[in-house]
Coordinates of C-alpha atoms in Angstrom, one line a residue:
Chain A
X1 CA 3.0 5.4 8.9
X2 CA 1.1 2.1 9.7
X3 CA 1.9 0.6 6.3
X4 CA -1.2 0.7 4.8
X5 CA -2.4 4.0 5.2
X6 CA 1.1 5.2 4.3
X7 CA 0.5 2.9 1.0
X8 CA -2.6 5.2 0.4
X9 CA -0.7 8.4 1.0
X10 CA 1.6 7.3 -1.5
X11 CA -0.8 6.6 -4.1
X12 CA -3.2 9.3 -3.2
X13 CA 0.4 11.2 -4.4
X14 CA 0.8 9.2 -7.4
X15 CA -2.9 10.3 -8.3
X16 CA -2.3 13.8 -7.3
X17 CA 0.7 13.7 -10.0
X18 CA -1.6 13.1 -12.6
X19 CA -1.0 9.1 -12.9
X20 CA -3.3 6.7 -13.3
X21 CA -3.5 4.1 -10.0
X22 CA -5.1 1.2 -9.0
X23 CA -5.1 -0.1 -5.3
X24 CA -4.8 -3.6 -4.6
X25 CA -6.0 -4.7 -1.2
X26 CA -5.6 -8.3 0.4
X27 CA -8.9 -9.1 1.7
X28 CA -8.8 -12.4 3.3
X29 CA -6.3 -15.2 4.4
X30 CA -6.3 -18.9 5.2
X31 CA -2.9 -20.3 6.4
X32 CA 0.3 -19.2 6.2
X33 CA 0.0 -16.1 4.4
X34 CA 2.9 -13.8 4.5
X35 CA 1.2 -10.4 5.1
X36 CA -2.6 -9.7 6.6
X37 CA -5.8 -8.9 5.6
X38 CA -5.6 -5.2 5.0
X39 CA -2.1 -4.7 3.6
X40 CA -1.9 -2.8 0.1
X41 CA -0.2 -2.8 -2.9
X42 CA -0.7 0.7 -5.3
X43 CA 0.6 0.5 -8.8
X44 CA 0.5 3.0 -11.4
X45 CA -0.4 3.0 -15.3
X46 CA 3.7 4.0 -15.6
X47 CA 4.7 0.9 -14.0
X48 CA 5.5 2.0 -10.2
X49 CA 4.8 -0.4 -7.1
X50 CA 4.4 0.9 -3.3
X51 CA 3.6 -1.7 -0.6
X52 CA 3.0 -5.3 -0.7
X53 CA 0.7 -8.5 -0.8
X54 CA 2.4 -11.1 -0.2
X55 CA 6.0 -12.0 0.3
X56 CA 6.9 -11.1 -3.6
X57 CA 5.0 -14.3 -4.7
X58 CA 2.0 -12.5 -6.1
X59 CA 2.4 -9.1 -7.0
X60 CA 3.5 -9.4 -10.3
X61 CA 0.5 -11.1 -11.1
X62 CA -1.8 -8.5 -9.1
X63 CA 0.4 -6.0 -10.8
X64 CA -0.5 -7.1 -14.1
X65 CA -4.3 -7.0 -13.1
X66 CA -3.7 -3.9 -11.7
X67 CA -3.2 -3.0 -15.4
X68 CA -6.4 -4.6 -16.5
X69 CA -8.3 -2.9 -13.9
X70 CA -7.0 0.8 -14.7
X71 CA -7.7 -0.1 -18.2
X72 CA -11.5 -1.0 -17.7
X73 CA -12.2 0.9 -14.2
X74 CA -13.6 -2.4 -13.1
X75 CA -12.6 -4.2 -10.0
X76 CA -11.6 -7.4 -9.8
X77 CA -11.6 -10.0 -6.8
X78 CA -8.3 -12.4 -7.5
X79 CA -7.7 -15.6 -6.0
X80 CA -4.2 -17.4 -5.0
X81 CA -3.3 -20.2 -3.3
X82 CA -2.7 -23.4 -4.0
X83 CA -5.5 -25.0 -4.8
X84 CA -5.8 -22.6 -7.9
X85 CA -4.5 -23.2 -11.5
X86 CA -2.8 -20.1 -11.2
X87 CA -0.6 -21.3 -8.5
X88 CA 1.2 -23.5 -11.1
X89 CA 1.8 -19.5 -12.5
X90 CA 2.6 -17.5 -9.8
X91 CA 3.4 -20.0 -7.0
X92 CA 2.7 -19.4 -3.5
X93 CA 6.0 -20.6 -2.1
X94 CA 4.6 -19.8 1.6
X95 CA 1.5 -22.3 0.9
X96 CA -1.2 -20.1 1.9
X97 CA -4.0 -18.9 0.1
X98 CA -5.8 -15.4 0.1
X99 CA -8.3 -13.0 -1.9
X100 CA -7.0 -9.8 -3.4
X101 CA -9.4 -6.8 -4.3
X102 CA -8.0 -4.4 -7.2
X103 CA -9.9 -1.4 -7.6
X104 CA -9.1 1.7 -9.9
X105 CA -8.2 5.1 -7.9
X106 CA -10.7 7.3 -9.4
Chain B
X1 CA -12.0 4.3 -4.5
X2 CA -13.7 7.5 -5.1
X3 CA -11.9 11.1 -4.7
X4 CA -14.2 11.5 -1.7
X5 CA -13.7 8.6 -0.2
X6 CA -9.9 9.2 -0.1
X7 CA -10.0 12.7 1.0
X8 CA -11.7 11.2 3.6
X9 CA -9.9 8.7 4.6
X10 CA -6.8 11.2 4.7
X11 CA -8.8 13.5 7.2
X12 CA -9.8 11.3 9.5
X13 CA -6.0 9.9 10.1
X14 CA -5.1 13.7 10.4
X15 CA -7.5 14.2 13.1
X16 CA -6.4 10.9 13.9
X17 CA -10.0 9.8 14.4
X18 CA -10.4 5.8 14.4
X19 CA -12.6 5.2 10.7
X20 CA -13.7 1.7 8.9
X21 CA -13.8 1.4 5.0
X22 CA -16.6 -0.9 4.1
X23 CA -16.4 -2.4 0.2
X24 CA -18.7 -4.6 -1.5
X25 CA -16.6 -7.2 -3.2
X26 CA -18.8 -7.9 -5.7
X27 CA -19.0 -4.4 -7.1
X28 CA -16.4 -2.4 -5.5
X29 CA -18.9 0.0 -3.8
X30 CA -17.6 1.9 -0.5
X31 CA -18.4 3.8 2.3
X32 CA -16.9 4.8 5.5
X33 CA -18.1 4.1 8.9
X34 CA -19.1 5.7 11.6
X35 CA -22.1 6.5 9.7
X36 CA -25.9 6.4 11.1
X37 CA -26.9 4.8 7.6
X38 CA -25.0 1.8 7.6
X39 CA -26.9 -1.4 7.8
X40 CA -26.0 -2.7 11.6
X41 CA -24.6 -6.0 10.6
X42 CA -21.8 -3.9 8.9
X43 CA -21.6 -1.6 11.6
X44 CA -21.2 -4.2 14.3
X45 CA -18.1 -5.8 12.3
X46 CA -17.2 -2.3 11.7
X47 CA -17.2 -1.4 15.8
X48 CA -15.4 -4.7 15.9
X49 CA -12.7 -4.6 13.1
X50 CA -11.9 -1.0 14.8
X51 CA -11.7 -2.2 18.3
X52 CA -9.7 -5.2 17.6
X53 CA -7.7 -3.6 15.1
X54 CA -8.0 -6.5 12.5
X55 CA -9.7 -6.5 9.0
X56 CA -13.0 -8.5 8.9
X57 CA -15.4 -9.7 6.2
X58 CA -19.1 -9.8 6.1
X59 CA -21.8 -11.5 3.9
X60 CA -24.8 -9.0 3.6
X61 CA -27.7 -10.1 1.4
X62 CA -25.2 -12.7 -0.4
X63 CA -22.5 -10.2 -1.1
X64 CA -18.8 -10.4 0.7
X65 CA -18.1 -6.9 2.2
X66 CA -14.7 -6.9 3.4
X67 CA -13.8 -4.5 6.8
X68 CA -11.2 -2.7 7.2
X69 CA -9.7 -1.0 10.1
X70 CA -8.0 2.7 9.8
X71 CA -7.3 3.5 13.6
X72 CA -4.7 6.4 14.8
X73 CA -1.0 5.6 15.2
X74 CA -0.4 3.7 18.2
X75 CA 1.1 6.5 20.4
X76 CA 5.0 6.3 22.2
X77 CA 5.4 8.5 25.3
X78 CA 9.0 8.3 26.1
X79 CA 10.3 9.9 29.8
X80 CA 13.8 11.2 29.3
X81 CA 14.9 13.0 26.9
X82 CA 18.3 10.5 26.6
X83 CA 20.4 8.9 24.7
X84 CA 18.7 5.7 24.3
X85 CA 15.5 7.7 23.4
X86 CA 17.6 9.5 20.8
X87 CA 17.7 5.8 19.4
X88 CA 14.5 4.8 19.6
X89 CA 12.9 7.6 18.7
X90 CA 13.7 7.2 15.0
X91 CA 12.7 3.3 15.4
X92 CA 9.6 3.8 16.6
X93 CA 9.1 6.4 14.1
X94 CA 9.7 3.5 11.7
X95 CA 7.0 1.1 13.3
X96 CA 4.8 3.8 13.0
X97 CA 4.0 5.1 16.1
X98 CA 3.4 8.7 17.0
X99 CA 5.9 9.7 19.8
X100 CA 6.0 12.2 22.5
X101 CA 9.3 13.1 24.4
X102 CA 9.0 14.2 27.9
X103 CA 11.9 16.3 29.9
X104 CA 11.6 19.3 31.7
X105 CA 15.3 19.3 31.6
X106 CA 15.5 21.7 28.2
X107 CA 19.4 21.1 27.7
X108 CA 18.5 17.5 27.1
X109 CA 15.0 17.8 25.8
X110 CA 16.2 19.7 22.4
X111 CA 15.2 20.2 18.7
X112 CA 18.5 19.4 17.8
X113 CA 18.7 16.1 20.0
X114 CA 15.1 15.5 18.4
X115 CA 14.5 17.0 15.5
X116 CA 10.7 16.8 14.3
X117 CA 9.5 15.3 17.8
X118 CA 7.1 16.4 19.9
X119 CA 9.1 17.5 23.2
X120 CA 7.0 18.1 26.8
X121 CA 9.3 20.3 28.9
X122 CA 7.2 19.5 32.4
X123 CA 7.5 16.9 34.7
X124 CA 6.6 14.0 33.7
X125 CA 3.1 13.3 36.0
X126 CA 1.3 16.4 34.2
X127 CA 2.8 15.7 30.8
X128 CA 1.4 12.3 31.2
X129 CA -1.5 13.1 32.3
X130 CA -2.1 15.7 29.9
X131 CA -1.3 12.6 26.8
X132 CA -3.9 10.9 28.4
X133 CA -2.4 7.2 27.9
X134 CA -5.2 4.8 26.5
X135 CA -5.7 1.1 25.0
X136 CA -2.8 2.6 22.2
X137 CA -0.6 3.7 24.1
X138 CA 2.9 2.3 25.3
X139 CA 4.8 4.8 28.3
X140 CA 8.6 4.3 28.8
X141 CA 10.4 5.5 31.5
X142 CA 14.6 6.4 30.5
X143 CA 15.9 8.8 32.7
X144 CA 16.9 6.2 35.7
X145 CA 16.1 9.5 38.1
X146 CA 13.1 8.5 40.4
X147 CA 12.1 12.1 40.7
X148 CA 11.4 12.2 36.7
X149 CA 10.5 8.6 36.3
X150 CA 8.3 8.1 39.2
X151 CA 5.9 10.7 38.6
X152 CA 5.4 8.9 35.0
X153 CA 5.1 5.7 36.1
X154 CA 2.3 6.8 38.6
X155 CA -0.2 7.7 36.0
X156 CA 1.0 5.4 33.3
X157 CA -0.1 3.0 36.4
X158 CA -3.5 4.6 36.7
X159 CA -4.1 4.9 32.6
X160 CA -5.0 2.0 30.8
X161 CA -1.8 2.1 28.7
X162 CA -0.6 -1.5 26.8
X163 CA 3.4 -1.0 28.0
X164 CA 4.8 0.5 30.7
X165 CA 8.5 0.1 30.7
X166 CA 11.4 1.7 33.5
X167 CA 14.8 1.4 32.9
X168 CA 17.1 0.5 35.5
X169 CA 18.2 -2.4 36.6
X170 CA 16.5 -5.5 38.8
X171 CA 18.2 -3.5 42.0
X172 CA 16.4 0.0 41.3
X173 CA 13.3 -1.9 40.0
X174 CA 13.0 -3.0 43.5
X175 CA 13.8 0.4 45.2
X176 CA 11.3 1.6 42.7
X177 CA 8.6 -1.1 43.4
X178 CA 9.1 0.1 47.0
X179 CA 8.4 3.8 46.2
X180 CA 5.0 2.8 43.8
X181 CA 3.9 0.8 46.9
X182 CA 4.2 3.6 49.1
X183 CA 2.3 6.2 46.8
X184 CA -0.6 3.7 46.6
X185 CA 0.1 1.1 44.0
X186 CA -0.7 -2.9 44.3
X187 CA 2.3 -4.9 43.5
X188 CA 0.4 -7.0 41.1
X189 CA -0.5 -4.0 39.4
X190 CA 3.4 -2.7 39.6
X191 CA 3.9 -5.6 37.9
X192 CA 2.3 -4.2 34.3
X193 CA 5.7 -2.1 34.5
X194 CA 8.2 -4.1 32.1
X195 CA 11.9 -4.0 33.9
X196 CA 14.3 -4.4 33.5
X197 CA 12.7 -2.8 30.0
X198 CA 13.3 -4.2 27.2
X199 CA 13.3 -8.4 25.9
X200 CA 16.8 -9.7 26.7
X201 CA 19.1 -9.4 24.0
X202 CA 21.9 -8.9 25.8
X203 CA 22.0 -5.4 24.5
X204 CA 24.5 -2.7 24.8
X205 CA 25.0 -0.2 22.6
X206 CA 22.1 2.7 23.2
X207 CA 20.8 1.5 19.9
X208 CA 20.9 -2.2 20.8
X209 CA 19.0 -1.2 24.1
X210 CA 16.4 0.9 21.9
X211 CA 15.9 -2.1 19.7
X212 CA 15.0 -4.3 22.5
X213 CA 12.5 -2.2 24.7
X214 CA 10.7 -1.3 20.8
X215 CA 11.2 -5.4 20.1
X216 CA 9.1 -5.7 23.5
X217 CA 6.1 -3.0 23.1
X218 CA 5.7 -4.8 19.9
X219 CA 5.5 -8.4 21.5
X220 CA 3.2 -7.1 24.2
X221 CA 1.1 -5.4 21.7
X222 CA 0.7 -8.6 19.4
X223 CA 0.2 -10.5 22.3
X224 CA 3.3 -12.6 21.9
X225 CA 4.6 -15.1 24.7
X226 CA 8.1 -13.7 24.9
X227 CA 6.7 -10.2 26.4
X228 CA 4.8 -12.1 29.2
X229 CA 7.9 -12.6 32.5
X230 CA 7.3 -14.6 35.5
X231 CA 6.5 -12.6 38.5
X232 CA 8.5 -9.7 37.9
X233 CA 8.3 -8.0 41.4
X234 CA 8.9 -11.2 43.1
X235 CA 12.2 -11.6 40.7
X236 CA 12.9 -8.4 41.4
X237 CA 12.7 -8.4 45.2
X238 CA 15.0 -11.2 45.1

């Protein structure tokens, strides 16, 4: 179960169930960011979480996105870090920055 | 992600064939590679984000692609069916390698000992050899019995394996350099065998020992300076 492909399993699962999921996929790092390029976060419609991308810093806010996304079917490319206004929101306590992709399982 | 695209991505780590899945930030589109229609810029940093294991990104015709790496399991072969391996079995499980258990002695080598493994009841040169160590693949010797280790070690030596660890300590390392020199083996390539195995912890509980020699396959894998020893035939010979 390298983590990410287990993360898929899991919400390949989840989708199989009949639930609604969204994948959300860090895609690229600059310093010290917790977790690497690659590692996933699945949530579903219902509210469940598998995986991570970040320390616990972001993924309520990708979770809420998440929402957005399985809402309008349409990806989204989020930035953290802090040298964005959402930082003052979410706060990247590690002080890295990186790019999360949210996409809708379809 | 598309149905298909899933589905595929499921099949290829159950045939556990190495795959890259290429998206198009700006629009979410995806494809897997290999695939002879993939433009070769993406291919290249596909080839790459495989080979090194590590996610990638890519600007094609002003839009980010990002690259990302679904290889097989890195593989476990553990000589000796034992009770440290009955420990780190479950641990490496966890880490999420696949692992192989190798004892032709059946009374130790059991379902019960192992339950869900993979067990090899042969000696451990053909079982090796049959595994076929590569690039993703660590070998660890437990049975501290030269005539079941040995055998192991020899064409873990020959494979190009990322960990070879022996049990036993800096006394039957030696003995056990000796024998690898006299079936063929340079020293400096004896030294790729990790041995004592296992970072020093000062472990001693089966467990504590498991958790060490895993701690050190990682290390090596990830290329970290505590897996590196100084001359470890020349510290064991003296």
């Amino acid at each position: 179960m390298s983590d990410s492909e287990d993360i898929l399993a899991t919400a390949a699962g989840w989708r199989a169930a009949g639930e609604t999921v969204a994948l959300a996929t860090v895609v690229e790092t600059w310093g010290s960011s917790p977790r690497p390029a690659g590692s996933r976060l699945a949530v579903s419609l219902s509210g469940k979480l598998a995986g991570s991308v970040s320390g616990g810093c972001i993924e309520g806010a990708v979770a809420d996105a998440a929402q957005r996304t399985m809402a309008s079917g349409a990806p989204q490319l989020l930035d953290f870090g802090i040298s964005d206004e959402t930082a003052w929101e979410v706060g990247l306590a590690c002080g890295g920055k990186l790019k999360v992709f949210v996409e809708k399982l379809a | 992600m598309t149905p298909a695209i899933l589905e595929a991505l499921a099949a290829a780590r159950a045939a556990k064939r190495p795959v890259a899945l290429l998206t198009r930030l700006t629009d979410g589109k995806q494809s897997l590679w290999p695939d002879e229609a993939a433009p070769p810029a993406l291919a290249e940093a596909a080839a790459a984000a495989l080979r090194d294991d590590a996610a990638g990104n890519v600007t094609l015709d002003g839009a980010a692609w990002f690259i990302h790496p679904h290889n097989p399991p890195l593989r476990l072969i553990v000589v000796g069916a034992v009770h440290i391996a009955q420990a780190l079995v479950p641990m490496a499980l966890a880490t999420g390698f696949a692992v192989t258990v190798v004892d032709p002695r059946r009374a130790w080598a059991t379902t019960e000992r192992f339950p869900g493994i993979t067990l090899i009841h042969e000696w451990s040169d053909d079982a090796v050899a049959a595994l076929a160590p590569d690039s993703r693949t660590a070998v660890v010797t437990l049975t501290h019995d030269p005539k079941l280790d040995d055998p192991g070690l020899d064409v873990a030596l020959k494979s190009d394996c990322f960990y070879i660890g022996a049990l036993g300590s800096r006394r039957t390392h030696a003995k056990r350099v000796a024998r690898l020199v006299e079936m063929g083996h340079a020293e400096t390539a004896i030294g790729r065998i990790h041995a004592p195995v296992g970072l020093n912890i000062a472990a001693v509980t089966a467990p504590e020992i498991a958790l060490s020699i895993l701690a050190e396959v990682i290390a090596t894998r990830r290329g970290a300076a505590l897996a590196r020893r100084a001359a470890p035939v020349a510290a064991a010979a003296a």
